[in-house]
Tab-separated table of C-alpha atoms and ligand atoms in Angstrom:
chain	number	residue	atom	x	y	z
F	465	UNK	CA	26.723	-41.537	-2.360
F	466	UNK	CA	29.964	-39.582	-2.719
F	467	UNK	CA	29.381	-37.197	0.174
F	468	UNK	CA	32.655	-35.268	-0.186
F	469	UNK	CA	31.839	-34.625	-3.818
F	470	UNK	CA	28.533	-32.938	-2.930
F	471	UNK	CA	30.317	-30.394	-0.777
F	472	UNK	CA	33.203	-29.725	-3.107
F	473	UNK	CA	30.703	-29.241	-5.968
F	474	UNK	CA	28.737	-26.794	-3.845
F	475	UNK	CA	31.913	-24.800	-3.248
F	476	UNK	CA	32.893	-24.994	-6.920
F	477	UNK	CA	29.514	-23.546	-7.847
F	478	UNK	CA	30.028	-20.565	-5.531
F	479	UNK	CA	33.450	-19.998	-7.054
F	480	UNK	CA	32.046	-20.165	-10.583
F	481	UNK	CA	29.453	-17.543	-9.626
F	482	UNK	CA	32.092	-15.289	-8.016
F	483	UNK	CA	30.285	-15.722	-4.698
F	484	UNK	CA	32.943	-17.623	-2.795
F	485	UNK	CA	33.921	-15.734	0.327
F	486	UNK	CA	37.391	-15.502	1.775
F	487	UNK	CA	38.240	-13.867	5.079
F	488	UNK	CA	41.234	-11.709	5.857
F	489	UNK	CA	43.209	-12.947	8.861
F	490	UNK	CA	43.255	-9.744	10.941
F	491	UNK	CA	44.323	-8.923	14.460
F	492	UNK	CA	43.016	-5.647	15.800
F	493	UNK	CA	45.347	-3.535	17.864
F	494	UNK	CA	43.181	-2.307	20.757
F	495	UNK	CA	45.552	0.567	21.479
F	496	UNK	CA	45.849	1.748	17.897
F	497	UNK	CA	42.388	1.077	16.442
F	498	UNK	CA	41.622	1.230	13.467
F	499	UNK	CA	45.069	-0.251	12.809
F	500	UNK	CA	45.361	-4.027	12.645
F	501	UNK	CA	47.854	-6.713	11.729
F	502	UNK	CA	47.041	-8.630	8.574
F	503	UNK	CA	48.515	-12.110	8.091
F	504	UNK	CA	48.470	-12.967	4.374
F	505	UNK	CA	47.765	-16.601	3.527
F	506	UNK	CA	50.952	-18.633	3.518
F	507	UNK	CA	52.860	-15.803	5.219
F	508	UNK	CA	51.143	-15.836	8.598
F	509	UNK	CA	54.458	-15.308	10.325
F	510	UNK	CA	55.035	-12.053	8.437
F	511	UNK	CA	52.148	-9.816	9.484
F	512	UNK	CA	51.665	-6.397	7.904
F	513	UNK	CA	50.068	-3.363	9.471
F	514	UNK	CA	46.858	-2.245	7.755
F	515	UNK	CA	44.162	0.386	8.332
F	516	UNK	CA	40.663	-1.046	8.696
F	517	UNK	CA	37.983	0.976	6.892
F	518	UNK	CA	34.992	-1.371	7.045
F	519	UNK	CA	34.456	-2.272	10.686
F	520	UNK	CA	30.944	-2.274	12.117
F	521	UNK	CA	32.456	-1.401	15.473
F	522	UNK	CA	31.395	2.021	14.261
F	523	UNK	CA	32.514	4.075	17.250
F	524	UNK	CA	35.442	1.914	18.315
F	525	UNK	CA	33.638	1.075	21.559
F	526	UNK	CA	35.151	-2.418	21.404
F	527	UNK	CA	38.510	-0.863	22.247
F	528	UNK	CA	37.267	1.834	24.616
F	529	UNK	CA	39.171	1.635	27.934
F	530	UNK	CA	35.989	1.683	30.063
F	531	UNK	CA	34.520	-1.134	28.010
F	532	UNK	CA	37.652	-3.277	28.109
F	533	UNK	CA	37.983	-2.652	31.842
F	534	UNK	CA	34.363	-3.702	32.483
F	535	UNK	CA	34.956	-6.901	30.546
F	536	UNK	CA	38.164	-7.829	32.353
F	537	UNK	CA	36.752	-6.936	35.743
F	538	UNK	CA	33.612	-9.042	35.229
F	539	UNK	CA	35.642	-12.011	33.994
F	540	UNK	CA	37.865	-11.828	37.079
F	541	UNK	CA	34.895	-11.437	39.390
F	542	UNK	CA	32.499	-13.956	37.832
F	543	UNK	CA	34.542	-16.244	35.580
F	544	UNK	CA	34.603	-16.866	31.854
F	545	UNK	CA	31.200	-18.413	31.123
F	546	UNK	CA	27.614	-17.980	32.266
F	547	UNK	CA	27.089	-21.558	33.426
F	548	UNK	CA	24.325	-22.473	31.019
F	549	UNK	CA	20.900	-21.256	29.973
F	550	UNK	CA	19.033	-18.529	31.812
F	551	UNK	CA	16.756	-21.163	33.333
F	552	UNK	CA	19.572	-23.326	34.697
F	553	UNK	CA	22.176	-20.949	36.099
F	554	UNK	CA	22.729	-18.297	33.493
F	555	UNK	CA	20.807	-15.323	34.873
F	556	UNK	CA	23.753	-13.446	36.258
F	557	UNK	CA	23.780	-9.961	37.683
F	558	UNK	CA	25.639	-8.286	34.749
F	559	UNK	CA	22.985	-9.437	32.260
F	560	UNK	CA	20.150	-8.240	34.514
F	561	UNK	CA	21.859	-4.859	34.692
F	562	UNK	CA	22.440	-4.828	30.937
F	563	UNK	CA	18.735	-5.426	30.294
F	564	UNK	CA	17.829	-2.566	32.647
F	565	UNK	CA	20.216	-0.245	30.712
F	566	UNK	CA	18.647	-1.294	27.410
F	567	UNK	CA	15.045	-0.841	28.575
F	568	UNK	CA	16.007	2.628	29.813
F	569	UNK	CA	17.860	3.435	26.566
F	570	UNK	CA	14.677	2.975	24.538
F	571	UNK	CA	12.203	4.154	27.179
F	572	UNK	CA	10.544	0.728	27.330
F	573	UNK	CA	9.293	-1.271	30.302
F	574	UNK	CA	11.636	-4.190	29.679
F	575	UNK	CA	14.400	-5.640	27.502
F	576	UNK	CA	15.680	-9.123	26.815
F	577	UNK	CA	19.224	-10.007	25.753
F	578	UNK	CA	20.088	-12.758	23.251
F	579	UNK	CA	23.359	-14.265	22.084
F	580	UNK	CA	23.317	-12.174	18.899
F	581	UNK	CA	21.293	-9.633	16.976
F	582	UNK	CA	20.580	-12.328	14.401
F	583	UNK	CA	19.048	-14.552	17.080
F	584	UNK	CA	17.089	-11.674	18.610
F	585	UNK	CA	15.352	-11.028	15.262
F	586	UNK	CA	14.696	-14.717	14.670
F	587	UNK	CA	13.280	-15.137	18.179
F	588	UNK	CA	11.503	-11.788	18.438
F	589	UNK	CA	9.668	-11.803	15.115
F	590	UNK	CA	8.795	-15.502	15.051
F	591	UNK	CA	7.582	-15.648	18.661
F	592	UNK	CA	5.523	-12.465	18.567
F	593	UNK	CA	3.899	-13.353	15.236
F	594	UNK	CA	3.164	-16.948	16.222
F	595	UNK	CA	1.470	-15.848	19.451
F	596	UNK	CA	-0.833	-13.509	17.527
F	597	UNK	CA	-3.813	-15.450	16.109
F	598	UNK	CA	-3.869	-15.553	12.282
F	599	UNK	CA	-1.164	-12.910	12.115
F	600	UNK	CA	-0.127	-11.254	8.847
F	601	UNK	CA	3.499	-10.103	8.748
F	602	UNK	CA	4.279	-7.124	6.518
F	603	UNK	CA	7.988	-7.053	5.795
F	604	UNK	CA	10.113	-4.462	3.964
F	605	UNK	CA	11.677	-5.947	0.817
F	606	UNK	CA	15.230	-5.136	1.927
F	607	UNK	CA	14.991	-6.507	5.462
F	608	UNK	CA	18.062	-8.290	6.809
F	609	UNK	CA	18.398	-12.054	6.596
F	610	UNK	CA	17.762	-12.453	10.347
F	611	UNK	CA	14.354	-10.773	9.951
F	612	UNK	CA	13.498	-12.892	6.913
F	613	UNK	CA	14.342	-16.013	8.918
F	614	UNK	CA	12.153	-14.741	11.758
F	615	UNK	CA	9.266	-14.222	9.329
F	616	UNK	CA	9.750	-17.727	7.862
F	617	UNK	CA	9.943	-19.354	11.249
F	618	UNK	CA	6.708	-17.642	12.369
F	619	UNK	CA	4.883	-19.851	9.870
F	620	UNK	CA	2.111	-17.323	9.272
F	621	UNK	CA	1.109	-15.419	6.160
F	622	UNK	CA	3.502	-12.702	5.024
F	623	UNK	CA	3.445	-9.880	2.520
F	624	UNK	CA	6.507	-7.979	1.366
F	625	UNK	CA	6.201	-4.273	0.719
F	626	UNK	CA	8.489	-2.434	-1.697
F	627	UNK	CA	11.472	-0.971	0.094
F	628	UNK	CA	10.522	2.165	2.073
F	629	UNK	CA	7.366	2.531	-0.062
F	630	UNK	CA	4.686	3.634	2.408
F	631	UNK	CA	1.999	3.819	-0.295
F	632	UNK	CA	2.558	0.142	-1.034
F	633	UNK	CA	2.515	-0.688	2.685
F	634	UNK	CA	-0.751	1.190	3.051
F	635	UNK	CA	-2.317	-0.658	0.113
F	636	UNK	CA	-1.416	-3.991	1.730
F	637	UNK	CA	-2.697	-2.920	5.155
F	638	UNK	CA	-5.925	-1.485	3.775
F	639	UNK	CA	-6.723	-4.748	1.990
F	640	UNK	CA	-6.959	-6.599	5.318
F	641	UNK	CA	-9.866	-6.733	7.767
F	642	UNK	CA	-9.375	-4.103	10.471
F	643	UNK	CA	-9.530	-6.703	13.233
F	644	UNK	CA	-6.824	-8.966	11.798
F	645	UNK	CA	-3.524	-9.126	13.737
F	646	UNK	CA	-0.694	-7.494	11.765
F	647	UNK	CA	3.001	-7.126	12.471
F	648	UNK	CA	4.978	-4.561	10.451
F	649	UNK	CA	8.724	-5.306	10.444
F	650	UNK	CA	11.376	-2.952	9.090
F	651	UNK	CA	14.800	-1.430	9.735
F	652	UNK	CA	15.577	2.149	10.672
F	653	UNK	CA	18.852	2.343	8.739
F	654	UNK	CA	19.653	-0.069	5.912
F	655	UNK	CA	23.331	-0.791	6.146
F	656	UNK	CA	24.278	-1.534	2.528
F	657	UNK	CA	22.817	1.638	0.971
F	658	UNK	CA	22.810	3.709	4.157
F	659	UNK	CA	19.256	4.942	3.587
F	660	UNK	CA	16.819	5.630	6.431
F	661	UNK	CA	13.212	4.438	6.645
F	662	UNK	CA	10.300	6.912	6.763
F	663	UNK	CA	9.667	5.773	10.339
F	664	UNK	CA	7.022	8.327	11.235
F	665	UNK	CA	4.924	7.580	8.141
F	666	UNK	CA	5.180	3.843	8.808
F	667	UNK	CA	4.068	4.335	12.419
F	668	UNK	CA	1.151	6.524	11.269
F	669	UNK	CA	0.000	3.583	9.138
F	670	UNK	CA	0.496	1.064	11.953
F	671	UNK	CA	-1.704	3.210	14.180
F	672	UNK	CA	-4.300	3.826	11.460
F	673	UNK	CA	-4.636	0.123	10.617
F	674	UNK	CA	-4.087	-1.323	14.081
F	675	UNK	CA	-0.762	-3.062	13.356
F	676	UNK	CA	2.078	-3.823	15.766
F	677	UNK	CA	5.412	-2.238	14.811
F	678	UNK	CA	8.818	-3.948	15.027
F	679	UNK	CA	11.969	-2.025	14.109
F	680	UNK	CA	15.557	-3.234	13.673
F	681	UNK	CA	17.850	-0.425	14.858
F	682	UNK	CA	21.018	-2.515	14.565
F	683	UNK	CA	22.937	0.045	12.484
F	684	UNK	CA	21.766	3.016	14.525
F	685	UNK	CA	21.937	2.145	18.231
F	686	UNK	CA	24.758	3.993	19.920
F	687	UNK	CA	25.178	6.145	16.791
F	688	UNK	CA	22.048	8.301	16.601
F	689	UNK	CA	19.871	10.089	19.137
F	690	UNK	CA	20.992	12.227	22.065
F	691	UNK	CA	21.553	9.093	24.211
F	692	UNK	CA	22.369	6.617	21.419
F	693	UNK	CA	18.831	5.222	21.283
F	694	UNK	CA	18.937	5.128	17.467
F	695	UNK	CA	17.056	6.939	14.720
F	696	UNK	CA	13.763	6.408	16.569
F	697	UNK	CA	15.183	8.354	19.507
F	698	UNK	CA	16.599	11.094	17.273
F	699	UNK	CA	13.176	11.534	15.671
F	700	UNK	CA	11.276	11.341	18.963
F	701	UNK	CA	9.369	8.238	17.841
F	702	UNK	CA	10.579	5.458	20.146
F	703	UNK	CA	7.475	5.619	22.362
F	704	UNK	CA	5.262	4.889	19.326
F	705	UNK	CA	7.136	1.698	18.365
F	706	UNK	CA	6.045	-1.599	19.943
F	707	UNK	CA	9.323	-3.489	19.637
F	708	UNK	CA	12.836	-2.089	19.156
F	709	UNK	CA	15.530	-4.594	18.282
F	710	UNK	CA	19.242	-3.875	18.414
F	711	UNK	CA	22.686	-5.416	18.507
F	712	UNK	CA	25.423	-5.119	21.098
F	713	UNK	CA	28.058	-6.115	18.536
F	714	UNK	CA	28.258	-3.079	16.247
F	715	UNK	CA	27.939	0.423	17.741
F	716	UNK	CA	28.314	-1.008	21.245
F	717	UNK	CA	31.425	-2.983	20.328
F	718	UNK	CA	30.655	-6.215	22.212
F	719	UNK	CA	28.439	-9.190	21.317
F	720	UNK	CA	24.753	-10.036	21.622
F	721	UNK	CA	21.380	-8.683	20.605
F	722	UNK	CA	18.171	-7.613	22.283
F	723	UNK	CA	14.588	-6.545	22.054
F	724	UNK	CA	13.058	-3.742	24.118
F	725	UNK	CA	9.270	-3.578	24.486
F	726	UNK	CA	6.405	-3.667	26.978
F	727	UNK	CA	6.729	-5.955	29.995
F	728	UNK	CA	4.108	-8.332	28.561
F	729	UNK	CA	5.780	-8.674	25.135
F	730	UNK	CA	9.222	-9.231	26.655
F	731	UNK	CA	7.867	-11.744	29.176
F	732	UNK	CA	6.067	-13.657	26.411
F	733	UNK	CA	9.215	-13.872	24.248
F	734	UNK	CA	11.251	-14.880	27.305
F	735	UNK	CA	8.726	-17.626	28.039
F	736	UNK	CA	8.079	-18.968	24.518
F	737	UNK	CA	11.163	-18.425	22.329
F	738	UNK	CA	13.292	-21.572	22.013
F	739	UNK	CA	16.144	-19.382	20.724
F	740	UNK	CA	16.186	-17.843	24.184
F	741	UNK	CA	15.221	-20.783	26.409
F	742	UNK	CA	17.491	-23.531	25.104
F	743	UNK	CA	20.802	-21.763	24.663
F	744	UNK	CA	23.425	-20.596	27.148
F	745	UNK	CA	23.556	-16.963	28.189
F	746	UNK	CA	26.153	-14.401	27.159
F	747	UNK	CA	29.106	-14.513	29.558
F	748	UNK	CA	29.204	-11.899	32.351
F	749	UNK	CA	32.238	-10.223	30.757
F	750	UNK	CA	30.350	-9.637	27.509
F	751	UNK	CA	27.230	-8.376	29.285
F	752	UNK	CA	29.323	-6.053	31.448
F	753	UNK	CA	31.274	-4.625	28.516
F	754	UNK	CA	28.096	-4.079	26.476
F	755	UNK	CA	26.443	-2.356	29.451
F	756	UNK	CA	29.509	-0.150	29.887
F	757	UNK	CA	29.318	0.914	26.224
F	758	UNK	CA	25.571	1.617	26.428
F	759	UNK	CA	26.039	3.603	29.634
F	760	UNK	CA	28.978	5.584	28.275
F	761	UNK	CA	27.158	6.552	25.092
F	762	UNK	CA	24.073	7.714	26.990
F	763	UNK	CA	25.996	10.686	28.319
F	764	UNK	CA	28.853	11.121	25.837
F	765	UNK	CA	28.099	12.532	22.388
F	766	UNK	CA	31.740	13.162	21.429
F	767	UNK	CA	32.025	9.791	19.652
F	768	UNK	CA	28.763	10.306	17.747
F	769	UNK	CA	29.737	13.797	16.640
F	770	UNK	CA	33.173	12.847	15.414
F	771	UNK	CA	31.731	9.723	13.767
F	772	UNK	CA	29.351	11.868	11.693
F	773	UNK	CA	32.119	14.341	10.984
F	774	UNK	CA	34.468	11.639	9.679
F	775	UNK	CA	31.742	10.028	7.570
F	776	UNK	CA	30.852	13.345	5.932
F	777	UNK	CA	34.492	14.325	5.488
F	778	UNK	CA	35.235	10.988	3.792
F	779	UNK	CA	32.259	11.316	1.430
F	780	UNK	CA	33.280	14.859	0.591
F	781	UNK	CA	36.903	13.952	-0.120
F	782	UNK	CA	36.034	10.898	-2.239
F	783	UNK	CA	33.479	12.830	-4.308
F	784	UNK	CA	35.923	15.644	-4.905
F	785	UNK	CA	38.291	13.019	-6.349
F	786	UNK	CA	35.579	11.616	-8.641
F	787	UNK	CA	35.086	8.345	-6.736
F	788	UNK	CA	31.402	7.333	-7.114
F	789	UNK	CA	30.001	7.526	-3.580
F	790	UNK	CA	26.368	6.379	-3.459
F	791	UNK	CA	24.198	9.095	-1.958
F	792	UNK	CA	22.566	8.644	1.459
F	793	UNK	CA	21.902	10.627	4.637
F	794	UNK	CA	23.873	8.382	7.023
F	795	UNK	CA	27.330	7.339	8.201
F	796	UNK	CA	27.632	4.543	5.617
F	797	UNK	CA	29.919	5.355	2.666
F	798	UNK	CA	29.085	2.930	-0.174
F	799	UNK	CA	31.320	3.269	-3.222
F	800	UNK	CA	29.820	1.891	-6.419
F	801	UNK	CA	31.742	-0.719	-8.420
F	802	UNK	CA	29.006	-2.686	-10.220
F	803	UNK	CA	31.033	-5.806	-11.062
F	804	UNK	CA	31.810	-8.767	-8.778
F	805	UNK	CA	35.272	-9.518	-10.130
F	806	UNK	CA	36.389	-5.881	-10.202
F	807	UNK	CA	35.041	-5.390	-6.705
F	808	UNK	CA	37.169	-8.250	-5.436
F	809	UNK	CA	40.166	-7.019	-7.402
F	810	UNK	CA	39.787	-3.505	-5.978
F	811	UNK	CA	39.612	-4.840	-2.431
F	812	UNK	CA	42.668	-7.039	-2.988
F	813	UNK	CA	44.705	-4.215	-4.452
F	814	UNK	CA	43.758	-1.885	-1.599
F	815	UNK	CA	45.015	-4.425	0.894
F	816	UNK	CA	48.150	-5.583	-0.905
F	817	UNK	CA	49.356	-2.327	-2.384
F	818	UNK	CA	47.949	0.248	0.038
F	819	UNK	CA	47.574	-1.604	3.369
F	820	UNK	CA	43.904	-0.618	3.492
F	821	UNK	CA	41.296	-3.192	4.392
F	822	UNK	CA	37.839	-2.826	2.804
F	823	UNK	CA	35.801	-5.974	2.284
F	824	UNK	CA	34.117	-6.330	-1.168
F	825	UNK	CA	30.309	-6.451	-0.980
F	826	UNK	CA	28.924	-8.787	-3.635
F	827	UNK	CA	25.764	-10.817	-4.333
F	828	UNK	CA	23.771	-12.068	-2.400
F	829	UNK	CA	24.448	-9.315	0.160
F	830	UNK	CA	23.563	-6.763	-2.547
F	831	UNK	CA	21.892	-7.296	-5.968
F	832	UNK	CA	24.128	-8.330	-8.894
F	833	UNK	CA	25.337	-5.253	-10.768
F	834	UNK	CA	25.434	-3.126	-7.619
F	835	UNK	CA	28.611	-4.596	-6.123
F	836	UNK	CA	30.389	-2.049	-3.995
F	837	UNK	CA	32.986	-1.201	-1.415
F	838	UNK	CA	31.324	-0.263	1.842
F	839	UNK	CA	33.399	2.174	3.855
F	840	UNK	CA	32.687	2.920	7.505
F	841	UNK	CA	34.764	5.844	8.779
F	842	UNK	CA	34.945	6.083	12.542
F	843	UNK	CA	35.910	8.580	15.226
F	844	UNK	CA	39.361	7.020	15.534
F	845	UNK	CA	40.272	7.574	11.879
F	846	UNK	CA	42.404	10.651	11.360
F	847	UNK	CA	42.082	13.284	8.656
F	848	UNK	CA	45.464	12.094	7.350
F	849	UNK	CA	44.074	8.578	7.001
F	850	UNK	CA	41.172	9.959	4.957
F	851	UNK	CA	43.696	11.566	2.617
F	852	UNK	CA	45.548	8.238	2.292
F	853	UNK	CA	42.273	6.467	1.573
F	854	UNK	CA	41.414	8.880	-1.240
F	855	UNK	CA	44.844	8.513	-2.850
F	856	UNK	CA	44.653	4.741	-2.583
F	857	UNK	CA	41.175	4.562	-4.117
F	858	UNK	CA	42.160	6.830	-7.008
F	859	UNK	CA	45.111	4.546	-7.763
F	860	UNK	CA	42.930	1.422	-7.500
F	861	UNK	CA	40.219	2.962	-9.705
F	862	UNK	CA	42.824	3.637	-12.408
F	863	UNK	CA	44.527	0.239	-12.079
F	864	UNK	CA	41.320	-1.805	-12.150
F	865	UNK	CA	39.793	0.417	-14.858
F	866	UNK	CA	36.796	1.633	-12.884
F	867	UNK	CA	34.667	4.577	-13.855
F	868	UNK	CA	35.318	7.991	-12.298
F	869	UNK	CA	32.493	10.468	-11.851
F	870	UNK	CA	32.720	14.156	-12.473
F	871	UNK	CA	34.085	15.647	-9.267
F	872	UNK	CA	31.221	16.745	-7.051
F	873	UNK	CA	31.338	19.155	-4.203
F	874	UNK	CA	28.459	18.589	-1.831
F	875	UNK	CA	28.650	20.978	1.115
F	876	UNK	CA	29.882	19.353	4.293
F	877	UNK	CA	27.359	18.421	6.921
F	878	UNK	CA	26.589	21.338	9.204
F	879	UNK	CA	27.996	19.653	12.268
F	880	UNK	CA	31.419	19.249	10.673
F	881	UNK	CA	32.373	22.770	11.653
F	882	UNK	CA	31.873	22.053	15.326
F	883	UNK	CA	33.194	18.506	15.412
F	884	UNK	CA	35.728	17.741	18.106
F	885	UNK	CA	39.377	17.347	17.157
F	886	UNK	CA	40.826	13.861	16.868
F	887	UNK	CA	42.502	13.994	20.242
F	888	UNK	CA	39.247	14.746	22.065
F	889	UNK	CA	38.334	11.144	21.532
F	890	UNK	CA	39.475	8.654	24.126
F	891	UNK	CA	42.230	10.675	25.795
F	892	UNK	CA	42.565	7.742	28.222
F	893	UNK	CA	43.365	5.446	25.332
F	894	UNK	CA	45.974	7.787	23.917
F	895	UNK	CA	47.565	7.985	27.356
F	896	UNK	CA	47.583	4.209	27.717
F	897	UNK	CA	49.336	3.884	24.368
F	898	UNK	CA	52.152	6.227	25.335
M	1085	PLP	C1	24.300	-7.460	11.618
M	1085	PLP	C2	22.807	-7.354	11.565
M	1085	PLP	C3	21.994	-8.101	12.421
M	1085	PLP	C4	22.559	-9.182	13.285
M	1085	PLP	O1	23.227	-8.661	14.378
M	1085	PLP	P1	24.418	-9.505	15.041
M	1085	PLP	O2	24.474	-8.997	16.417
M	1085	PLP	O3	25.628	-9.259	14.224
M	1085	PLP	O4	23.996	-10.953	14.981
M	1085	PLP	C5	20.639	-7.838	12.451
M	1085	PLP	N1	20.082	-6.907	11.634
M	1085	PLP	C6	20.828	-6.202	10.772
M	1085	PLP	C7	20.170	-5.187	9.909
M	1085	PLP	C8	22.203	-6.412	10.688
M	1085	PLP	O5	22.935	-5.739	9.801
C-alpha cells in the first residue's frame, strides 16, 4: 500500500473541486483590533498591516482590557494549565465561577463548560438523546456540523425538518406517538445566511407535542438580549427552552463551549458524556477571561449597540454601491458571489490589493452556487473603514467581473441614530494604546 499516495490523492481531489482550504498567517494587534499583521507565504519576514472584516470575535471582547487582565491575572495566580480532567484535578475555582455566570446568564439552574462549542454540542446532544429511551431527534436541515455529529453519535432515530419550516416540524412531530421521547435541536441564528429561527413557534410545538428543546445560541450569546443571553433572552423565551448551548470563543472572545439547563440535565451530561469526562479542563486563564467577558456584557450594552450600528451601516453602504448583500435581520453581512473560483479570487484581491481580510466561504460550508464573502463588522471598526471596504469591494467586483445589483437604499436600523460614537467603545483600550 502506498500510504503517502492516498493522502496526496485526497488533497488533489479537494484542489480539483476548488475545496482546498488555505489559511492566512495573521497576527492580531490587541491594541489596534481589527488591525492585524499578515505574513504572505514566502515573505513571512515582511508582514503587512491589514484590516480584518470576518472575525467571529464579534464584539472584540478577545482584546478587551478587562478580559486580557483577567486572563493574565489567573495565569499568574494559578499557572498555565488545569492539571488534567475535571475528575483528576481540573475543577478549579475560575471554571466553577464561569459556570455560575453562565447559568445566571440564561436563567438556568446549572451550566457545564467544555473545551469548545463543537464539543459541547457533540456531548450535549448525544448524551441527552442516548439517555432518553427510544428517543427521536428532530434536527433543522441547516444545523451546524457539531450538532449533526451529536445527532449521529446519539445512535437513535433522527428526522430532519426543512430549515426553519415549522409546518414541516409539526408534521414530523404529529406523526409520532405522544408518549415517545423527542429532542428538537436547532440554532437561534444561522451564521452563514444570518437568518433567525422562529423560536417561539418551535417552542409552542415542543410544548404541544411533549418534546425537549435544545438550542444552539453560538452566534448570538453576548450579542443579543439586554444581558447578552442571546436571541432567546431578547425574545423572552429562555425559560421555555430546556437546553441552551453556547460558545465562549466568538462573542465572548475566549475559548470553550457550554450548555445551560436544569440541574438534573447538567448533572447527567457531566456524569455520562465521555467528551467531558475524559479530556482535560480549560485552563484557569481561559475560564477567567471568558467569565470576565460574560460579566462585562451583562451590564454593558455599548458594545452590542455599536455592533448592530456598524452591521447596519455596512449593509447600507454596500447596497448603495450595488454590492449584492444577502438580506437578513442580523449582524451577519453575507455578500453573494455564487462561484467558488471567483470567490477565492475576490478574497485574494481584497487582501493583496486592498489590505482587507475576508475569508471566502465555499462548499461544503455553504451549498455550491451560493459561495459568498461573509463580512462581520464590529464595534471597533470605524466609519472610515466602512468607506474603505466599500471602495475596495467595488474595485474587486469590477476586476473579477462580478455582478452588481441596482443600488438599493434600505432605511437604516432604528437604533443607528442613537448608536454611541466610536470612541465610546473601550476608552481604556484607546488610552493604553497612546
Ligand atoms: C462555531 C460554531 C460552533 C462551535 O463552537 P466553537 O466554540 O468554535 O467550537 C457550534 N455551533 C455553531 C452554529 C457554530 O457556528
